[in-house]
Amino acid sequence: MHAREIRHGIHAIIMAHWERRLFDSLIPLPDGTSYNAYLVEGRDATALIDSADPALQDELMEHLRGVQRVDYIVSQHSEQDHSGAIPLVLERFPDARIVCSGKAADLLTTHLGVSGDRLIIAEDGRTIDLGGRTLQFVHTTWVHWPETLCTYVPQDKVLFTCDFFGSHLATNDLVVTDEGRVYEAAKRYYAEIMMPFRAIITKNLEKLGALDFEMIAPSHGPVYDRPAFILDAYRDWVSPRMKNEVVLPYVSMHGSTAAMIKHLIDALTRHGVTVHPFDLTVTDIGKLAITLVDAATLIVGTPTVHVGPHPAVYYAAHLANLLRPKLKYAAIIGSYGWSSKAIEQITELIPRLKVEVLGTVLHKGHPTAETYGQLDALAASVAKAHREDALVTV
Ligand code: FEO
């Protein structure tokens, strides 16, 4: 895609990776992704903000073929999807210097072999004058690495944010045209990348709130020409508010756990609790992460494999523990053939989830009337806890 102007003298170079389906060999990308770089021209100097993933570095270099000068390469984040093409850009523009945070200096050196004498360290608040246009660097640590920063251009009221506010979405829309579609992609991104850092993101949102900007230009997904849309979404996601929702990842091998899950869904439904069930043998783990952003309760359903939980359940529980969602309550249900330590082992997998356990229901063989009664009691406990917390129903 050709470079497109977002402000006079500021061009977005959006490299859409339409066919990419997995990020970090972990995160499903149903809608692909993009790597965005921005060319900011001043009267005296030109800056390139971020670069591209090595997979599309040739496309970036093609864009830069007709560009006469790049004096600064602003590396807002050292992860390779934004910094990977920097060595090629440095070759193409041998006088260019890299501008980055102090913590990024080490990362760029160790990850890309960049020479230290080409680095300019941008302290928080430092500015670089391009001639009639200023780059102001704002440290926004832990969105989502310790070195991340944003770049503000006050003359144009544009804020460049790299991963912060980004969405994994390949599109030829320069700016957001379908807020519903971008909302889901941005929430997926937040859930998988940002969610563990909620507290510091809250501080970063306050810090950026002091700036007067009318456009957010992330390095994944389309540009926001209505920043309130994504700012409001982030404020909601990081807030302590939870919803009257249960996330229910499960696996069933011979139907016993599936019967329990079906009964529990019906019971929770009768109590007016929204349920998000995920059969982990077929689920998109990103969808699971999205629902974890708001839900108050996690209930894990598992059969027993070699005395422990099914490996897919093991993985989902470990992932939830890494993502540290707001979750206030949890429960474990499941079945076994002859013996099980599934409840103990799942509990050990989620020490970072500060949850109150509302119950466990583990049944030998196919569920009976007694098992269903226990599940009804569990559903009632969940509903009561949610009611007492006055959780929002949406
Ligand atoms: Fe888009 Fe953290 O890299």
Coordinates of C-alpha atoms and ligand atoms in Angstrom, one line a residue:
M1 CA 0.0 0.0 0.0
H2 CA 1.3 3.5 -0.8
A3 CA 2.2 5.9 2.0
R4 CA -0.8 8.1 2.9
E5 CA -0.9 11.5 4.4
I6 CA -2.5 11.8 7.9
R7 CA -1.5 15.5 8.3
H8 CA 0.3 17.7 5.8
G9 CA 3.9 16.4 5.9
I10 CA 3.1 13.3 8.0
H11 CA 2.7 10.1 6.1
A12 CA 1.5 6.7 7.3
I13 CA 3.3 3.7 5.8
I14 CA 1.0 0.9 6.7
M15 CA 2.3 -2.6 5.9
A16 CA -0.7 -4.9 6.1
H17 CA 0.2 -8.5 6.8
W18 CA -3.1 -9.9 5.5
E19 CA -2.2 -13.6 5.7
R20 CA -0.5 -13.7 9.1
R21 CA -2.5 -15.9 11.5
L22 CA -0.3 -16.2 14.6
F23 CA 1.7 -13.6 16.5
D24 CA 4.6 -14.5 18.9
S25 CA 3.8 -18.1 17.9
L26 CA 1.0 -17.8 20.4
I27 CA -1.7 -15.3 19.6
P28 CA -4.3 -16.1 16.9
L29 CA -4.8 -13.4 14.3
P30 CA -8.1 -14.0 12.6
D31 CA -7.9 -10.7 10.8
G32 CA -4.1 -10.5 10.2
T33 CA -2.3 -7.5 11.4
S34 CA -0.3 -4.5 10.2
Y35 CA 3.0 -2.8 11.0
N36 CA 2.7 1.0 10.7
A37 CA 5.6 3.3 10.3
Y38 CA 5.2 7.1 10.0
L39 CA 7.3 9.6 8.2
V40 CA 7.3 13.0 9.8
E41 CA 8.9 15.8 7.8
G42 CA 10.1 19.1 9.3
R43 CA 11.7 22.0 7.5
D44 CA 15.2 20.9 8.6
A45 CA 14.9 17.2 9.4
T46 CA 12.8 14.1 8.8
A47 CA 12.0 11.4 11.3
L48 CA 10.7 7.8 10.7
I49 CA 8.7 6.6 13.6
D50 CA 9.0 2.8 14.1
S51 CA 9.8 0.4 11.2
A52 CA 8.4 -3.0 10.3
D53 CA 8.5 -6.7 11.1
P54 CA 11.3 -8.4 9.2
A55 CA 8.7 -10.3 7.2
L56 CA 7.6 -7.1 5.5
Q57 CA 10.9 -5.1 5.6
D58 CA 11.3 -5.1 1.9
E59 CA 7.9 -3.4 1.6
L60 CA 9.1 -0.7 4.0
M61 CA 12.3 -0.2 2.0
E62 CA 10.3 0.1 -1.2
H63 CA 8.3 2.9 0.5
L64 CA 11.5 4.6 1.5
R65 CA 13.0 4.4 -2.0
G66 CA 12.1 7.9 -3.0
V67 CA 12.7 9.4 0.4
Q68 CA 15.7 11.8 0.3
R69 CA 16.5 11.9 4.0
V70 CA 15.8 10.3 7.3
D71 CA 17.7 12.0 10.1
Y72 CA 16.0 10.2 13.0
I73 CA 14.5 6.8 13.5
V74 CA 12.3 6.8 16.5
S75 CA 12.1 3.4 18.0
Q76 CA 9.1 3.5 20.3
H77 CA 9.3 -0.2 21.2
S78 CA 12.1 -2.7 20.6
E79 CA 10.0 -5.8 19.8
Q80 CA 11.0 -6.9 16.4
D81 CA 7.6 -6.3 14.7
H82 CA 8.4 -2.6 15.0
S83 CA 12.2 -2.5 15.2
G84 CA 13.2 -5.5 13.0
A85 CA 13.7 -3.4 9.9
I86 CA 15.8 -0.7 11.6
P87 CA 19.2 -2.2 10.6
L88 CA 18.1 -2.0 6.9
V89 CA 16.9 1.6 7.4
L90 CA 20.2 2.5 9.0
E91 CA 22.1 1.1 6.0
R92 CA 19.9 3.1 3.6
F93 CA 20.4 6.3 5.6
P94 CA 23.9 6.1 7.1
D95 CA 23.7 9.4 8.9
A96 CA 20.4 8.6 10.6
R97 CA 20.4 8.3 14.4
I98 CA 18.0 6.1 16.4
V99 CA 16.0 7.9 19.1
C100 CA 14.8 5.6 22.0
S101 CA 14.4 5.4 25.7
G102 CA 17.3 4.5 27.9
K103 CA 16.0 1.0 28.5
A104 CA 15.6 0.5 24.7
A105 CA 19.3 1.2 24.2
D106 CA 20.2 -2.1 25.7
L107 CA 17.4 -4.0 23.9
L108 CA 18.2 -2.6 20.5
T109 CA 21.9 -3.4 20.9
T110 CA 21.3 -7.0 22.1
H111 CA 18.4 -7.8 19.7
L112 CA 19.5 -6.0 16.5
G113 CA 23.2 -5.5 17.0
V114 CA 22.7 -1.7 16.7
S115 CA 25.9 0.3 17.4
G116 CA 25.6 2.5 20.5
D117 CA 27.1 5.5 18.8
R118 CA 24.0 5.7 16.6
L119 CA 21.6 6.0 19.5
I120 CA 20.1 9.2 21.0
I121 CA 18.5 8.6 24.4
A122 CA 15.2 10.4 24.8
E123 CA 14.5 11.2 28.4
D124 CA 10.9 11.5 29.4
G125 CA 9.7 14.9 28.0
R126 CA 12.7 15.5 25.7
T127 CA 11.9 17.2 22.4
I128 CA 13.6 17.2 19.0
D129 CA 12.9 20.1 16.7
L130 CA 12.5 19.0 13.1
G131 CA 12.0 22.7 12.0
G132 CA 8.4 23.9 12.4
R133 CA 7.5 20.5 13.9
T134 CA 8.5 19.0 17.2
L135 CA 8.8 15.5 18.4
Q136 CA 8.0 15.2 22.1
F137 CA 8.8 11.9 23.8
V138 CA 6.5 10.6 26.5
H139 CA 7.7 7.6 28.5
T140 CA 4.8 5.1 28.7
T141 CA 6.5 2.1 30.3
W142 CA 5.0 -1.3 30.3
V143 CA 2.8 -0.9 27.2
H144 CA 3.9 -3.6 27.1
W145 CA 7.7 -3.7 27.6
P146 CA 9.7 -1.7 30.1
E147 CA 11.2 0.6 27.4
T148 CA 8.0 1.7 25.6
L149 CA 7.4 5.4 24.8
C150 CA 5.0 7.5 22.8
T151 CA 5.7 10.4 20.5
Y152 CA 3.6 13.6 20.5
V153 CA 3.7 16.2 17.7
P154 CA 2.0 19.3 19.3
Q155 CA 1.8 21.3 16.1
D156 CA -0.4 18.7 14.5
K157 CA -2.0 17.3 17.7
V158 CA -1.0 13.8 16.7
L159 CA 0.1 11.1 19.2
F160 CA 2.0 8.1 18.0
T161 CA 1.6 5.2 20.4
C162 CA 3.1 2.0 18.9
D163 CA 1.4 -1.1 20.6
F164 CA -0.6 1.1 23.0
F165 CA -4.2 1.4 21.5
G166 CA -3.1 -0.9 18.6
S167 CA -5.3 -3.5 17.0
H168 CA -4.3 -6.7 15.1
L169 CA -6.2 -5.9 12.0
A170 CA -5.1 -5.9 8.4
T171 CA -7.2 -3.4 6.5
N172 CA -6.7 -0.8 3.8
D173 CA -8.7 1.7 5.8
L174 CA -6.3 4.4 6.9
V175 CA -8.5 5.6 9.7
V176 CA -11.1 3.7 11.7
T177 CA -14.3 3.3 9.7
D178 CA -16.0 0.5 11.5
E179 CA -15.6 1.1 15.3
G180 CA -17.3 -2.2 16.2
R181 CA -14.8 -4.3 14.2
V182 CA -11.8 -2.3 15.5
Y183 CA -13.2 -2.5 19.1
E184 CA -13.0 -6.3 19.0
A185 CA -9.5 -6.4 17.4
A186 CA -8.2 -3.8 19.9
K187 CA -9.8 -5.6 22.8
R188 CA -8.2 -8.9 21.7
Y189 CA -4.9 -7.0 21.5
Y190 CA -5.3 -5.5 25.0
A191 CA -6.4 -8.8 26.5
E192 CA -3.4 -10.7 25.2
I193 CA -0.7 -8.1 25.5
M194 CA -1.6 -5.3 27.9
M195 CA -4.0 -6.8 30.5
P196 CA -1.3 -7.9 33.0
F197 CA -0.2 -4.2 33.3
R198 CA -3.6 -2.6 34.1
A199 CA -2.3 -0.5 37.0
I200 CA 0.5 1.1 35.1
I201 CA -1.7 1.5 32.0
T202 CA -4.1 3.5 34.1
K203 CA -1.3 5.8 35.0
N204 CA -0.2 6.1 31.4
L205 CA -3.7 7.0 30.4
E206 CA -3.7 9.8 32.9
K207 CA -0.3 11.0 31.7
L208 CA -1.4 11.1 28.1
G209 CA -4.6 12.8 29.1
A210 CA -2.6 15.9 29.8
L211 CA -1.7 16.2 26.1
D212 CA -3.9 17.9 23.6
F213 CA -4.3 15.5 20.7
E214 CA -6.9 14.9 18.0
M215 CA -5.4 11.8 16.4
I216 CA -3.9 8.6 17.7
A217 CA -1.5 6.8 15.3
P218 CA -0.7 3.3 16.6
S219 CA 1.8 1.0 14.9
H220 CA -0.8 -1.8 14.5
G221 CA -4.2 -1.3 12.9
P222 CA -5.9 1.8 11.6
V223 CA -5.4 5.4 12.8
Y224 CA -7.9 6.8 15.3
D225 CA -9.3 10.2 14.2
R226 CA -11.7 10.0 17.0
P227 CA -9.4 9.2 20.0
A228 CA -12.2 9.2 22.5
F229 CA -13.4 5.9 21.1
I230 CA -10.3 4.0 22.0
L231 CA -9.5 6.0 25.1
D232 CA -13.0 5.3 26.6
A233 CA -12.6 1.6 25.7
Y234 CA -9.2 1.4 27.5
R235 CA -10.5 3.3 30.5
D236 CA -13.3 0.7 30.7
W237 CA -11.0 -2.3 30.3
V238 CA -8.5 -1.2 33.0
S239 CA -11.2 0.0 35.5
P240 CA -12.0 -2.3 38.4
R241 CA -15.6 -2.7 37.1
M242 CA -16.5 -6.3 36.4
K243 CA -19.5 -7.7 34.6
N244 CA -22.1 -10.3 35.5
E245 CA -20.3 -12.9 33.4
V246 CA -18.8 -16.3 33.7
V247 CA -16.0 -17.5 31.5
L248 CA -16.2 -21.3 31.2
P249 CA -13.3 -23.0 29.4
Y250 CA -13.6 -26.8 29.4
V251 CA -12.7 -30.0 27.7
S252 CA -14.8 -33.2 27.7
M253 CA -13.4 -36.6 26.6
H254 CA -16.3 -39.0 26.9
G255 CA -19.3 -36.7 27.6
S256 CA -19.4 -36.5 31.4
T257 CA -17.8 -33.1 31.8
A258 CA -19.8 -31.9 28.7
A259 CA -23.1 -32.9 30.5
M260 CA -22.0 -31.0 33.6
I261 CA -21.1 -27.9 31.5
K262 CA -24.5 -28.0 29.7
H263 CA -26.3 -28.3 33.0
L264 CA -24.3 -25.4 34.6
I265 CA -24.9 -23.1 31.6
D266 CA -28.7 -23.7 31.9
A267 CA -28.5 -23.1 35.7
L268 CA -26.5 -19.9 35.3
T269 CA -28.9 -18.7 32.6
R270 CA -31.9 -19.2 34.9
H271 CA -30.1 -16.9 37.3
G272 CA -29.5 -14.3 34.7
V273 CA -25.7 -14.7 34.5
T274 CA -24.1 -14.4 31.1
V275 CA -21.9 -17.4 30.2
H276 CA -19.0 -17.6 27.8
P277 CA -18.3 -21.4 27.2
F278 CA -15.2 -22.4 25.3
D279 CA -14.6 -26.0 24.2
L280 CA -10.8 -25.8 24.4
T281 CA -10.3 -28.4 21.7
V282 CA -11.7 -26.0 19.1
T283 CA -11.6 -22.5 20.6
D284 CA -9.8 -19.4 19.5
I285 CA -7.7 -18.7 22.6
G286 CA -7.9 -15.0 21.8
K287 CA -11.7 -15.0 22.1
L288 CA -11.3 -16.6 25.5
A289 CA -8.8 -13.8 26.5
I290 CA -11.3 -11.1 25.3
T291 CA -14.0 -12.4 27.6
L292 CA -11.6 -12.5 30.5
V293 CA -11.2 -8.7 30.3
D294 CA -14.6 -8.0 32.0
A295 CA -15.9 -11.2 33.6
A296 CA -16.2 -11.6 37.4
T297 CA -15.9 -15.4 37.5
L298 CA -13.9 -18.1 35.9
I299 CA -15.2 -21.7 36.0
V300 CA -12.9 -24.4 34.6
G301 CA -14.3 -27.7 33.5
T302 CA -12.0 -30.7 33.0
P303 CA -11.9 -34.4 32.6
T304 CA -9.0 -36.3 34.2
V305 CA -5.9 -37.4 32.2
H306 CA -3.3 -39.3 34.1
V307 CA -4.8 -38.1 37.4
G308 CA -4.5 -34.4 36.4
P309 CA -6.5 -31.9 34.3
H310 CA -6.6 -32.3 30.5
P311 CA -3.5 -30.7 29.0
A312 CA -5.6 -28.1 27.1
V313 CA -7.2 -27.1 30.4
Y314 CA -3.7 -26.9 31.9
Y315 CA -2.7 -24.5 29.1
A316 CA -5.8 -22.3 29.5
A317 CA -5.4 -22.1 33.2
H318 CA -1.7 -21.2 32.9
L319 CA -2.6 -18.5 30.3
A320 CA -5.3 -17.0 32.5
N321 CA -2.7 -16.9 35.3
L322 CA -0.3 -15.0 33.0
L323 CA -2.9 -12.5 31.8
R324 CA -4.0 -11.7 35.3
P325 CA -7.6 -10.6 34.5
K326 CA -9.8 -8.8 37.0
L327 CA -11.6 -12.0 38.0
K328 CA -13.0 -12.1 41.6
Y329 CA -14.4 -15.6 41.8
A330 CA -13.5 -19.1 40.5
A331 CA -14.7 -22.6 40.6
I332 CA -13.6 -26.0 39.1
I333 CA -15.8 -28.7 37.9
G334 CA -15.1 -32.0 36.1
S335 CA -15.1 -35.7 36.1
Y336 CA -12.8 -38.7 36.4
G337 CA -12.6 -42.4 35.8
W338 CA -10.8 -43.9 38.8
S339 CA -8.9 -41.1 40.6
S340 CA -8.2 -37.4 40.2
K341 CA -6.0 -34.6 41.5
A342 CA -7.3 -32.2 38.9
I343 CA -8.7 -29.6 41.4
E344 CA -5.4 -29.5 43.3
Q345 CA -3.3 -29.2 40.2
I346 CA -5.5 -26.5 38.6
T347 CA -5.4 -24.5 41.8
E348 CA -1.6 -24.6 41.8
L349 CA -1.7 -23.2 38.2
I350 CA -3.4 -19.9 39.1
P351 CA -1.6 -18.4 42.1
R352 CA -1.7 -14.9 40.5
L353 CA -5.5 -14.9 40.2
K354 CA -6.6 -13.4 43.5
V355 CA -10.0 -15.2 43.4
E356 CA -12.4 -16.5 46.0
V357 CA -13.2 -20.1 45.2
L358 CA -17.0 -20.5 45.2
G359 CA -17.0 -24.3 44.9
T360 CA -15.7 -27.4 43.2
V361 CA -17.7 -30.2 41.8
L362 CA -15.8 -33.3 40.8
H363 CA -17.7 -36.5 39.8
K364 CA -16.7 -40.1 39.2
G365 CA -18.2 -41.3 36.0
H366 CA -21.3 -39.8 34.4
P367 CA -23.0 -37.1 36.4
T368 CA -26.0 -38.1 38.6
A369 CA -28.9 -36.2 40.1
E370 CA -26.7 -35.4 43.0
T371 CA -24.0 -33.9 40.7
Y372 CA -26.6 -31.8 39.0
G373 CA -27.8 -30.6 42.4
Q374 CA -24.3 -29.5 43.3
L375 CA -24.0 -27.6 40.0
D376 CA -27.3 -25.9 40.7
A377 CA -25.9 -24.9 44.1
L378 CA -22.8 -23.6 42.5
A379 CA -24.8 -21.5 40.0
A380 CA -26.8 -20.0 42.8
S381 CA -23.6 -19.1 44.7
V382 CA -22.2 -17.4 41.6
A383 CA -25.4 -15.5 41.0
K384 CA -25.5 -14.4 44.7
A385 CA -21.9 -13.2 44.7
H386 CA -22.5 -11.2 41.5
R387 CA -25.7 -9.7 42.9
E388 CA -24.0 -8.7 46.1
D389 CA -21.3 -7.0 44.1
A390 CA -23.9 -5.2 42.0
L391 CA -22.2 -6.3 38.8
V392 CA -23.2 -4.9 35.5
T393 CA -25.3 -6.9 33.1
V394 CA -24.8 -6.1 29.5
Ligands
FEO1 FE1 3.7 -4.8 18.3 FE2 5.1 -5.5 21.3 O1 5.0 -5.5 19.5

